[in-house]
XYZ file of C-alpha atoms in Angstrom:
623
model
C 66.518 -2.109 78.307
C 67.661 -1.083 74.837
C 64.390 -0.429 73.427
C 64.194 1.787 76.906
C 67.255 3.822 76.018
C 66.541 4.464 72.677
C 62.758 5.799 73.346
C 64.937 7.834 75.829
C 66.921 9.431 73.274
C 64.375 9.772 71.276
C 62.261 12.664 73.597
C 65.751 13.829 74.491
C 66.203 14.231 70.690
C 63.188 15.829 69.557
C 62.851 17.699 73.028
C 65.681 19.838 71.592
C 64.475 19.920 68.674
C 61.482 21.640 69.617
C 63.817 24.046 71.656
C 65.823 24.882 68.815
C 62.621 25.406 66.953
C 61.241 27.586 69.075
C 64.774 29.441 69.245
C 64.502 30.378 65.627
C 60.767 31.332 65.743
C 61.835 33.770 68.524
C 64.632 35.346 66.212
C 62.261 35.250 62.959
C 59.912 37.057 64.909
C 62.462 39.535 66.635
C 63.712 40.345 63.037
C 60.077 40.613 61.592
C 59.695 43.298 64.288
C 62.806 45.071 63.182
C 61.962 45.172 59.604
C 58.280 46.468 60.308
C 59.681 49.093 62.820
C 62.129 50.315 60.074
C 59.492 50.184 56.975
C 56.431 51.969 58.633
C 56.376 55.458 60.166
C 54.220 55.936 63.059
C 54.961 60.028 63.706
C 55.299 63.247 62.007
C 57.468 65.523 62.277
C 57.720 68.935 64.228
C 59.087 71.984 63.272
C 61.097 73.935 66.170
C 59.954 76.308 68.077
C 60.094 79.284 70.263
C 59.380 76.982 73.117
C 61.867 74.694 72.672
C 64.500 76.750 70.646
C 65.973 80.010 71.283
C 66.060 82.275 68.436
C 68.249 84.981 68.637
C 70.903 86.437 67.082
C 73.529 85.404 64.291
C 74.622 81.631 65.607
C 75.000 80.499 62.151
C 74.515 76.400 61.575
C 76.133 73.154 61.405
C 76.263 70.965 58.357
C 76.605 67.701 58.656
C 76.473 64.760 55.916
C 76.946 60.949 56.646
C 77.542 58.272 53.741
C 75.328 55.811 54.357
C 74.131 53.936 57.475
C 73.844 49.856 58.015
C 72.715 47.893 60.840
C 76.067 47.302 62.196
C 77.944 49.335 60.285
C 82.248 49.483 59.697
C 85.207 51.693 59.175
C 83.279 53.193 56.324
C 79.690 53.456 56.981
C 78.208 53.850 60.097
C 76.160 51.505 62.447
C 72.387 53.000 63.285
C 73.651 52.464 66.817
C 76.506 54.522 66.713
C 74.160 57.428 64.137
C 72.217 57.306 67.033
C 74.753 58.306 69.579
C 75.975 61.250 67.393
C 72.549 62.785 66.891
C 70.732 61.627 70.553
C 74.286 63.636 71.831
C 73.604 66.877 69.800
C 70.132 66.683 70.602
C 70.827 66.540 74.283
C 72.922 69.580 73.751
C 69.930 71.302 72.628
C 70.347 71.172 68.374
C 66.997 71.250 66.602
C 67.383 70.366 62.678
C 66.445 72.912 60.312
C 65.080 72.532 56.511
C 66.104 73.900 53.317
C 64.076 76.350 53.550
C 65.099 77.763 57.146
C 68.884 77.992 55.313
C 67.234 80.084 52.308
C 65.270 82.320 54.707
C 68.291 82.670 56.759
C 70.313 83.963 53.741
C 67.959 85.415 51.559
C 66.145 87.071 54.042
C 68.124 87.930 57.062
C 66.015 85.650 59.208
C 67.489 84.106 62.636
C 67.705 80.768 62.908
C 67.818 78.611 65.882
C 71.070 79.073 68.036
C 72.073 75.324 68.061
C 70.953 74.599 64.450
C 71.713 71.443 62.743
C 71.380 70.616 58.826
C 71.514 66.755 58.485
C 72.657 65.078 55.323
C 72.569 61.676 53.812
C 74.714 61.421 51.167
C 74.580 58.469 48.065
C 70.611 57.843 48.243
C 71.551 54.129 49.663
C 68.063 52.354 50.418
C 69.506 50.766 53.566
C 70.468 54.659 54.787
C 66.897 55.161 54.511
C 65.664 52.341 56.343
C 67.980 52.588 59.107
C 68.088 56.530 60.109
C 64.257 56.808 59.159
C 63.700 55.285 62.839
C 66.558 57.368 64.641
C 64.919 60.705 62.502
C 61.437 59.632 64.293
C 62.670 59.293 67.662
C 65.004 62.293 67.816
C 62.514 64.250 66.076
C 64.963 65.403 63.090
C 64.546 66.179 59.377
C 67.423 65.316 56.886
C 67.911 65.554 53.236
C 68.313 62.500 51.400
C 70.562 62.994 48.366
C 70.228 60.873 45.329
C 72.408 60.276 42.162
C 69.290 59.749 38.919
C 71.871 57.742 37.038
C 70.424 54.542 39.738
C 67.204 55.688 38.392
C 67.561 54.209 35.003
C 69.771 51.338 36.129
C 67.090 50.043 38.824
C 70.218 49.018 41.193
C 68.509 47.508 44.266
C 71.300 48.799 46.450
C 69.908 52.645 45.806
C 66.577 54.279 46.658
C 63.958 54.755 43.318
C 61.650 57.795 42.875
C 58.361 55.773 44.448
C 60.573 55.524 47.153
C 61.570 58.923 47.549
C 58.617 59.921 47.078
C 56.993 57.799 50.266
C 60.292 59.297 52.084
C 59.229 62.612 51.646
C 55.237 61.965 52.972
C 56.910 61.046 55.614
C 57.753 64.704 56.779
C 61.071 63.721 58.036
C 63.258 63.784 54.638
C 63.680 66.697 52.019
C 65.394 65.889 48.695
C 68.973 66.886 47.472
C 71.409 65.796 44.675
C 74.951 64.525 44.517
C 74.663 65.274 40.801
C 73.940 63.078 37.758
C 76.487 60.151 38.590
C 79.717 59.791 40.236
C 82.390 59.249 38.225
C 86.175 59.983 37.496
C 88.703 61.463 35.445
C 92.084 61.984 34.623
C 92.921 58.591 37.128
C 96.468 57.793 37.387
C 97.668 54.639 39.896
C 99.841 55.390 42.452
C 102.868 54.189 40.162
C 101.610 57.138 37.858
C 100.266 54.733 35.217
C 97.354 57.005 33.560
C 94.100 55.085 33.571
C 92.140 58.198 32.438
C 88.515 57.787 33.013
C 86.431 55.414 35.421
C 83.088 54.821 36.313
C 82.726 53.881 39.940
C 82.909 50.134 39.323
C 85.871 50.371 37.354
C 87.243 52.910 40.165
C 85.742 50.364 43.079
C 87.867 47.247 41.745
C 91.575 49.606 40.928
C 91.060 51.867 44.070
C 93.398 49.807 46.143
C 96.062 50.785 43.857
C 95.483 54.775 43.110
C 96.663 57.340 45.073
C 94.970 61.125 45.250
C 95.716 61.931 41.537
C 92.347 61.929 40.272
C 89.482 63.953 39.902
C 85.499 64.181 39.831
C 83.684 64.298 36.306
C 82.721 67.673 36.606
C 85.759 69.275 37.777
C 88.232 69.952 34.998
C 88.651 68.773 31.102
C 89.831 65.580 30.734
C 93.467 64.990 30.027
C 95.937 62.849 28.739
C 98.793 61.367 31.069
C 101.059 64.737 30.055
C 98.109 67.290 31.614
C 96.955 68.461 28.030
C 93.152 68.843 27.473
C 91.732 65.953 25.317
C 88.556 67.861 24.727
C 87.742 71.116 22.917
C 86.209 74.107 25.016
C 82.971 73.497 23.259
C 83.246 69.483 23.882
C 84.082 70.150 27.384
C 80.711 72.784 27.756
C 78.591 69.551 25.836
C 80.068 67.055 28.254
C 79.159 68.946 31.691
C 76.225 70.554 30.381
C 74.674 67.381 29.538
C 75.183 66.123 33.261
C 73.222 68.903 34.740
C 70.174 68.576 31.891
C 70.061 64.732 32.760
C 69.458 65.988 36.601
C 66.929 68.571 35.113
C 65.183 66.125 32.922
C 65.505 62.901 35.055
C 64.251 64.891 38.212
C 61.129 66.384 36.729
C 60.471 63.102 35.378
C 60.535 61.130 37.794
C 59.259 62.956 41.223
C 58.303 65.982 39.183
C 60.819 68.841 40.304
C 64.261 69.542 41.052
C 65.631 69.283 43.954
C 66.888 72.553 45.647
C 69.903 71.188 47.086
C 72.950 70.685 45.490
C 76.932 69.179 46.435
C 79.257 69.909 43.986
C 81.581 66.383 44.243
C 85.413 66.768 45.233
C 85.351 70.552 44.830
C 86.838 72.637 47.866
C 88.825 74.604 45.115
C 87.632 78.251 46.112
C 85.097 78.065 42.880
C 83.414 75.584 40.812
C 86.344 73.355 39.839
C 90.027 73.366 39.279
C 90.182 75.331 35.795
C 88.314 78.493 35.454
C 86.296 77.726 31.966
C 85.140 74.647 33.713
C 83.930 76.631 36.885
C 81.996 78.728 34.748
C 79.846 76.450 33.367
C 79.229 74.712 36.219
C 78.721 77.935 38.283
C 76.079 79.106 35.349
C 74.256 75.651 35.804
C 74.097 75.252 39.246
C 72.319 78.522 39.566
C 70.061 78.136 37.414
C 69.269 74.174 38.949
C 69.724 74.984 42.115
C 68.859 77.049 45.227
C 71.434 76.129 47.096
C 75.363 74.069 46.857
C 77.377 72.566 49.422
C 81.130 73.641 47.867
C 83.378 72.906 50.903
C 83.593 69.652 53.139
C 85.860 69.524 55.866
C 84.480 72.049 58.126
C 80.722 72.499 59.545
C 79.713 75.657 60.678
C 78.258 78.349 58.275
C 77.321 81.360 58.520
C 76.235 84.568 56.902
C 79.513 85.526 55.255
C 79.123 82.442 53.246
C 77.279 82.316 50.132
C 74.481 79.913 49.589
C 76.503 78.533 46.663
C 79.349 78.322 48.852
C 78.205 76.524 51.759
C 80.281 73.655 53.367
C 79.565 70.351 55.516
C 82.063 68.053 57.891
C 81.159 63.737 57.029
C 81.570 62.303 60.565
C 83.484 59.096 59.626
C 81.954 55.761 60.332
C 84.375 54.965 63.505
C 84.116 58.260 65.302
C 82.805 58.087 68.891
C 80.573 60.553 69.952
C 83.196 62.681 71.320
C 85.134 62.826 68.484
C 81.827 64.541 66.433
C 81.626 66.948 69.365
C 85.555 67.971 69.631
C 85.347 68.565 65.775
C 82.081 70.645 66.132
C 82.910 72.673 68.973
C 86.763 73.911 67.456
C 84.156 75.016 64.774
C 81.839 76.825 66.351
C 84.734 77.605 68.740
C 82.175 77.488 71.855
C 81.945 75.574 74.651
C 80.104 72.530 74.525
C 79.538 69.069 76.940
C 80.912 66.224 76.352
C 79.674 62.561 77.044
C 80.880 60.644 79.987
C 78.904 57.630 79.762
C 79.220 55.394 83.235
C 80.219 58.224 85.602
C 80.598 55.912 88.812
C 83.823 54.671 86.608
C 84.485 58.083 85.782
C 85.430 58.612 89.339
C 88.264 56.547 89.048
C 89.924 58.913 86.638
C 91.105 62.592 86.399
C 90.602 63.951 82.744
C 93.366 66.015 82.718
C 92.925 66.984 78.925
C 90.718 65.874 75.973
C 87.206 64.078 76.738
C 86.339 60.681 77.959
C 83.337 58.641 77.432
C 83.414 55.182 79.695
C 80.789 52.391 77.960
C 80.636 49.343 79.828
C 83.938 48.200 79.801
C 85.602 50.654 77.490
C 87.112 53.943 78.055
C 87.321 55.915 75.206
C 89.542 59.596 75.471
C 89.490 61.708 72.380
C 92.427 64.067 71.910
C 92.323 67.639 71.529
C 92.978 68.976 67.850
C 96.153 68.377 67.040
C 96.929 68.060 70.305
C 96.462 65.082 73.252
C 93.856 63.364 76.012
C 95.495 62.785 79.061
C 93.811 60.740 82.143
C 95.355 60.030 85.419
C 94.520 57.314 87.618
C 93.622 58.612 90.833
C 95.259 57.265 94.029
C 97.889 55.725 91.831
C 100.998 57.491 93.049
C 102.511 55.005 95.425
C 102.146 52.028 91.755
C 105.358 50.523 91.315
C 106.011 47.120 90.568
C 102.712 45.600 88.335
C 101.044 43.472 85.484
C 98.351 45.504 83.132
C 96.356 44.301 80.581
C 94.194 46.035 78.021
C 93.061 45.961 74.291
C 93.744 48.680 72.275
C 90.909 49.388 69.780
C 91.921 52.610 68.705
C 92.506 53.121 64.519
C 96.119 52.297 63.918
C 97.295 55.477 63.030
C 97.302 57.622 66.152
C 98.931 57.248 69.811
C 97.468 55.186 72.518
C 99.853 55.378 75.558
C 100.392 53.934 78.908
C 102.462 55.983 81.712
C 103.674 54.120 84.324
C 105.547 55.210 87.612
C 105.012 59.007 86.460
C 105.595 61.894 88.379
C 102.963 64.342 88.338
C 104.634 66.642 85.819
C 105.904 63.522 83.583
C 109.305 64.796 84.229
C 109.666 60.710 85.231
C 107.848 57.739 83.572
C 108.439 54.637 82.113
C 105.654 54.154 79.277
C 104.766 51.590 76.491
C 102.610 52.810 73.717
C 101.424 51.917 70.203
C 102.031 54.535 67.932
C 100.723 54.518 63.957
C 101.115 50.810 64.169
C 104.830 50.647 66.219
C 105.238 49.387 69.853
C 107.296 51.559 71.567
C 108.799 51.292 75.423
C 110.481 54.726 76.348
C 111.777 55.965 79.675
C 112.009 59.523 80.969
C 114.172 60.988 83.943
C 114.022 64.579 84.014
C 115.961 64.909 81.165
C 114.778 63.828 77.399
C 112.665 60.718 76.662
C 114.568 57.507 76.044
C 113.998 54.501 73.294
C 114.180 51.463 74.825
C 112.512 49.365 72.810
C 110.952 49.627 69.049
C 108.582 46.825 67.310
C 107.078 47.144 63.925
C 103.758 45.700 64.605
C 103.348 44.076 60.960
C 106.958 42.369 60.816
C 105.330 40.942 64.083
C 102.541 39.873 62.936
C 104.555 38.122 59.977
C 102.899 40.101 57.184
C 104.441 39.160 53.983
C 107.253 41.813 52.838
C 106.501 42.849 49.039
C 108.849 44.614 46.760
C 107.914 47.761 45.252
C 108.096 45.946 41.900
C 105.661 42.921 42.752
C 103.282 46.033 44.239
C 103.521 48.179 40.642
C 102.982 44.966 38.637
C 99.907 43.738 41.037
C 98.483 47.204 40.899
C 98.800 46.968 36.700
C 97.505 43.551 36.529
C 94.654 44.494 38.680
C 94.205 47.194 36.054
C 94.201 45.610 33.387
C 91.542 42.612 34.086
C 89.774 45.861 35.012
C 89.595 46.906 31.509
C 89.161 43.689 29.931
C 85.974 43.179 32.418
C 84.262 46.568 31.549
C 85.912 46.975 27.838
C 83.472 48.754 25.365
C 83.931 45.930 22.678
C 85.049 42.204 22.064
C 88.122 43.587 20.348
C 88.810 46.020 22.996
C 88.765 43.530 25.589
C 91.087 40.933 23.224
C 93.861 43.813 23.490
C 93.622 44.328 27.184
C 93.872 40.613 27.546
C 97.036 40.397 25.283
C 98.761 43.045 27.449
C 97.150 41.062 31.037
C 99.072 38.053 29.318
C 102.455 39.868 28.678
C 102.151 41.424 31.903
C 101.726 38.218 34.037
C 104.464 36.475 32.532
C 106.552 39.526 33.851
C 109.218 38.799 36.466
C 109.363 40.912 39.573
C 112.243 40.974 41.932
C 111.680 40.297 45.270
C 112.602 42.182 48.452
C 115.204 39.176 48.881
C 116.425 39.457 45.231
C 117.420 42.987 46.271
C 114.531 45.165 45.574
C 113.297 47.998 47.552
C 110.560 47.128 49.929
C 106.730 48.452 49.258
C 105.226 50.065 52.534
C 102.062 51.332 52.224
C 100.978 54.704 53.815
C 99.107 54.309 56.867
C 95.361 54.744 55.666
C 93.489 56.736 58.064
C 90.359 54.218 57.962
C 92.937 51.723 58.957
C 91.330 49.646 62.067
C 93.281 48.565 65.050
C 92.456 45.615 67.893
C 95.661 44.707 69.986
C 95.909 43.044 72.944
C 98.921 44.274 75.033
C 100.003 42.799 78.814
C 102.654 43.530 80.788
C 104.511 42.403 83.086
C 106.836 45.115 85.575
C 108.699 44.262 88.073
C 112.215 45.794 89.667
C 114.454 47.302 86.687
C 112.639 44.761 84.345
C 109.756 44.846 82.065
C 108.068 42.230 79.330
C 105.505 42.678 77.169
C 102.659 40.579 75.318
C 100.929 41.822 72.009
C 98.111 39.687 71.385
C 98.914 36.581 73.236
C 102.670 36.605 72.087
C 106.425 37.737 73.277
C 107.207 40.982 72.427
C 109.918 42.039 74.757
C 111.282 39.942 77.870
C 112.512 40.832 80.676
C 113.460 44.660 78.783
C 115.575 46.742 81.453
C 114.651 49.565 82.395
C 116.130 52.523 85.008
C 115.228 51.200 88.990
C 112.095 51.785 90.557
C 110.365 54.659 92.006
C 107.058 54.613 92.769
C 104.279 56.287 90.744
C 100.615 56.651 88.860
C 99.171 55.568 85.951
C 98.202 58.436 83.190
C 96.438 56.731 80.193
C 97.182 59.455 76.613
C 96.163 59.657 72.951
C 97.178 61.931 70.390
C 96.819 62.440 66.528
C 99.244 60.664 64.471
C 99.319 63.518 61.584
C 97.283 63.189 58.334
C 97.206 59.647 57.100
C 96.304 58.576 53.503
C 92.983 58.966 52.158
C 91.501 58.819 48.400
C 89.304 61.426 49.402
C 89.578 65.033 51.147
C 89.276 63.790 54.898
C 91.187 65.943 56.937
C 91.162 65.223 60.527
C 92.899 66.539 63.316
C 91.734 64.514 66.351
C 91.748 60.982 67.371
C 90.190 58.336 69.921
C 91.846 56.637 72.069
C 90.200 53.295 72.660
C 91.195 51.295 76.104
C 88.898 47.958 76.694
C 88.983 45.517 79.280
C 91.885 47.420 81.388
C 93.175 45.360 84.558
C 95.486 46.416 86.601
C 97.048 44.009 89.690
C 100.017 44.252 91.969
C 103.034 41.631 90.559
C 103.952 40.594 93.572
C 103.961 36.821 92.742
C 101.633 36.077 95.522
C 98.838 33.778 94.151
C 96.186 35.893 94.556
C 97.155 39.570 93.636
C 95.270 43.069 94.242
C 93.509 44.408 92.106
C 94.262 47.627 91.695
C 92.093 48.471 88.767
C 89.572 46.803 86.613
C 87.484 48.354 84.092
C 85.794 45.033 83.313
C 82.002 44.418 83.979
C 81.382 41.941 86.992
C 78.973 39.797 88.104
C 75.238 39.422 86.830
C 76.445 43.203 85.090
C 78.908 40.710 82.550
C 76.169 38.026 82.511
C 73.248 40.578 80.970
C 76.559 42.239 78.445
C 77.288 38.575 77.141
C 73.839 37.835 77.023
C 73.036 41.089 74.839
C 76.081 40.722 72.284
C 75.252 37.683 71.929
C 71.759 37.627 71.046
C 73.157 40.852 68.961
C 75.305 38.527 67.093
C 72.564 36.004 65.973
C 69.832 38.641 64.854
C 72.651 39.704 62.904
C 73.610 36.366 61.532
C 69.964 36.083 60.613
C 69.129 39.226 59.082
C 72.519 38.527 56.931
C 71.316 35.463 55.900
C 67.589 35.803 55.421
């Protein structure tokens, strides 16, 4: 019998064996396909058209110019899916991308360009950019420039694209060339505790950026200066020291994929002219005419037109964690026309009233975009008679911005009772015709338990930090030996403590700053409790007596939050996943009132799929 059960477990044994064997010979294969998809083109690209673009008129273009794209992307770089939805949505819309030389013809020459016109841009020259938008440029049928920094050039860094590469890009058809300039690199760096660090190359700048605030600037745009503002270079040194950026590019170009490119961005400018001090403007406004046929001066803002210059032009970098909606808000308050937005799943669109702002509904997340500076605002329809109920949704919106729940509202929200997260606070307010009410106020990172540092331990963490910094990169052995005297001196510092006294550090709400909560609720009578993220927020809260009402979901900006760079933006999604809404009634069984979740074999196949999403990305990570 025992000789029985172990032959048995034997087959059992290897009989999953071979499963999991052929498991992973599935996903090799499935990741094979993806890699051979994204390094071969199989199509050319075509021009526009009469036929399929109209061509009349002064419509001007839009710019636009992404960092970088990855697989899956983050807050900072964005996901080929999501690059897809941006472009497949501007496509739909009718936008046909033009070339470098459609934007010099259109200048130069007076000549009409497409009415929807579109100039993509990938900025950085990141090799992974290239082999994740090549396929999305193929499908969509869409030309880009890729733009390049030659510094990688001589450093072979694997994470950049090299001239044979470039050069395959551009037989292609579907890339041009541009330039970001010689190299990207800093001056005139203080932290945010004003300690002057002076210059940094970006992996100096990569490992103290934590710790610096927006006093700073680009290579090329201004002498560089001591901590007290005064120029540490001559005129004539300053000329040497930009000039001999712009004849690397020259030299460096020609070299390597024999010309220049045409297309130029001037880093961190958006001064009005060529930098922030005149003599420095100059030169680089003498050099990048004679480099250059054209220069992207301005970011921010995306539409250009004739009473630009082609030295002048400017471009709007559709962050990483934008939903498509939030690309097309921006774009049309540019362009100031009317454009359609994306509704995604419109039989659950039908539950909702978009009162202002634009929704998008993907599976089982409803995303509404706010106006500029200004709101979305959804009602649930057939809500009015809601009173006494339990809701439960994540809130995936970025932390700094409003995501808002009415409840028992009037139709002119003259009367609500409403719980919201706003810039990283839970809030519960009340309104009854007159003003709204606080009830209720949470700081969402007290909650959490995150550890309260003093301003001092901040400033001496931000200096240490500096100062390995230096040691790491120093230019010599005795260099480094004084940096590591000071590191020593430094960490045997004492700082006092929020507890000893000291004033508390808080940190400016970063507007790359990503947010996942998971609120329920719980209202019944003149009470009203509330979970964040499986734990007690509020219990049994009181709150004015009941009158029945409807459900209005709203966003809003949250004002400018910190960024290192120039990111200014005025409108914000709203991100509501997984919303249930039941009667609480204590009955056993309650209604369901509303449930934006998937059901049935629909939830089966959306498991299924992020799932097998997850382990082709665990694989291609790991192979």
């Amino acid at each position: 019998m025992m000789t029985i059960s172990n032959e048995k477990f034997t087959a059992q044994k290897d009989r999953r064996k071979k499963i999991r064997v052929v498991i992973q010979i599935i996903i090799l294969l499935t990741v094979l396909a993806i890699c051979i998809t994204a390094l071969f083109t199989l199509k050319a690209y075509h021009p526009y058209t009469s036929q399929n673009a109209n061509v009349s008129g002064d419509k001007g273009f839009v710019a636009l110019a992404y960092f970088g794209v990855e697989r899956i992307g983050n807050q900072n770089i964005i996901g080929v899916g999501r690059l897809y939805e941006h472009l497949q949505a501007l496509r739909d819309l009718g936008y046909v991308t033009i070339t470098q030389d459609d934007v010099l013809n259109y200048y130069q020459t007076g000549k009409d360009l497409p009415e929807k016109s579109l100039f993509l841009i990938f900025e950085d020259g990141r090799r992974d950019t290239a082999i994740f938008s090549q396929k999305v440029l193929e499908d969509l049928n869409f030309k880009a420039t890729m733009l390049t920094y030659p510094e990688k050039f001589e450093k072979k860094d694997t994470k950049f694209l090299m001239p044979e590469e470039l050069k395959e890009l551009e037989k292609s058809s579907f890339w041009e060339m541009g330039t970001n300039g010689y190299r990207l690199a800093f001056i005139n760096v203080f932290d945010r505790y004003d300690n002057y660090l002076g210059e940094l190359d970006l992996l100096k700048h990569a490992r103290v950026a934590p710790y610096l605030g927006r006093k700073y600037n680009h290579y090329l745009m201004d002498y560089i200066r001591d901590e007290y503002g005064i120029p540490k270079e001559s005129y004539n040194r300053m000329k040497e020291r930009i000039s001999y950026d712009y004849e690397a590019v020259r030299d460096i170009y020609t070299k390597s994929i024999g010309y220049v490119p045409g297309m130029y961005i001037l880093m961190h400018s958006n001064t009005g002219s060529f930098g922030n001090n005149d003599k420095v403007s100059a030169v680089n406004e003498s050099w990048i005419k004679t480099l250059f046929k054209m220069n992207f001066n301005r970011e921010g803002f995306s539409f250009n037109q004739r009473n630009s210059s082609l030295y002048d032009l400017t471009r709007m970098q559709p962050q990483a964690y934008w939903y498509t909606n939030h690309l097309l808000m921006r774009i049309k308050y540019d362009i100031n026309q009317d454009l359609e937005f994306v509704k995604g799943d419109l039989n659950k669109q039908k539950a909702w009233e978009t009162l202002k702002g634009a929704l998008e509904i993907q599976e089982e997340t409803m995303i509404l975009t706010s106006l500029p500076k200004d709101k979305g605002l959804l009602r649930l329809k057939n809500s009015n008679d809601f009173e006494d109920l339990k809701l439960s949704v994540r809130m995936k919106g970025n932390k700094l911005g409003l995501q808002k729940v009415y409840l028992r509202a009037d139709e002119s929200l003259n009367r609500f009772l409403s719980v919201y997260i706003l810039n990283n606070f839970l809030y519960v307010t009340e309104k009854n015709g007159g003003a709204e009410k606080e009830l209720f106020k949470l700081n969402l990172d007290k909650y959490d338990g995150k550890e309260r540092l003093s301003i001092p331990e901040d400033k001496k963490a931000a200096e240490m930090r500096e100062l390995e910094t230096f040691v790491k990169y120093a230019d010599s052995a005795e260099t480094a030996k004084i940096y590591a005297e000071r590191l020593k001196d430094k960490n045997m510092e004492n700082a006092p403590t929020v507890t000893d006294g000291a004033g508390e550090y808080i940190p400016d709400l970063s507007v790359h700053a990503e947010g996942d909560r998971m609120l329920s609720l719980s209202l019944k009578k003149n009470r009203i409790s509330i979970m964040i993220d499986g734990k007690d927020a509020v219990i049994d809260l009181p709150v004015s007596e009941p009158k029945a009402g409807a459900v209005y979901l709203e966003t809003a900006w949250g004002g400018y939050g910190w960024s290192q760079r120039n990111l200014a933006d005025d409108v914000y999604d709203g991100v509501f996943e997984k919303l249930m809404i039941t009667e609480n009634m204590g009955a056993e069984k309650e209604k369901v009132l509303f449930d934006s979740r998937l059901q049935g074999f629909d939830a089966v196949k959306f498991k299924v799929r992020q799932l097998w999403e997850s382990l082709i990305n665990w694989f291609i990570v790991k192979l």
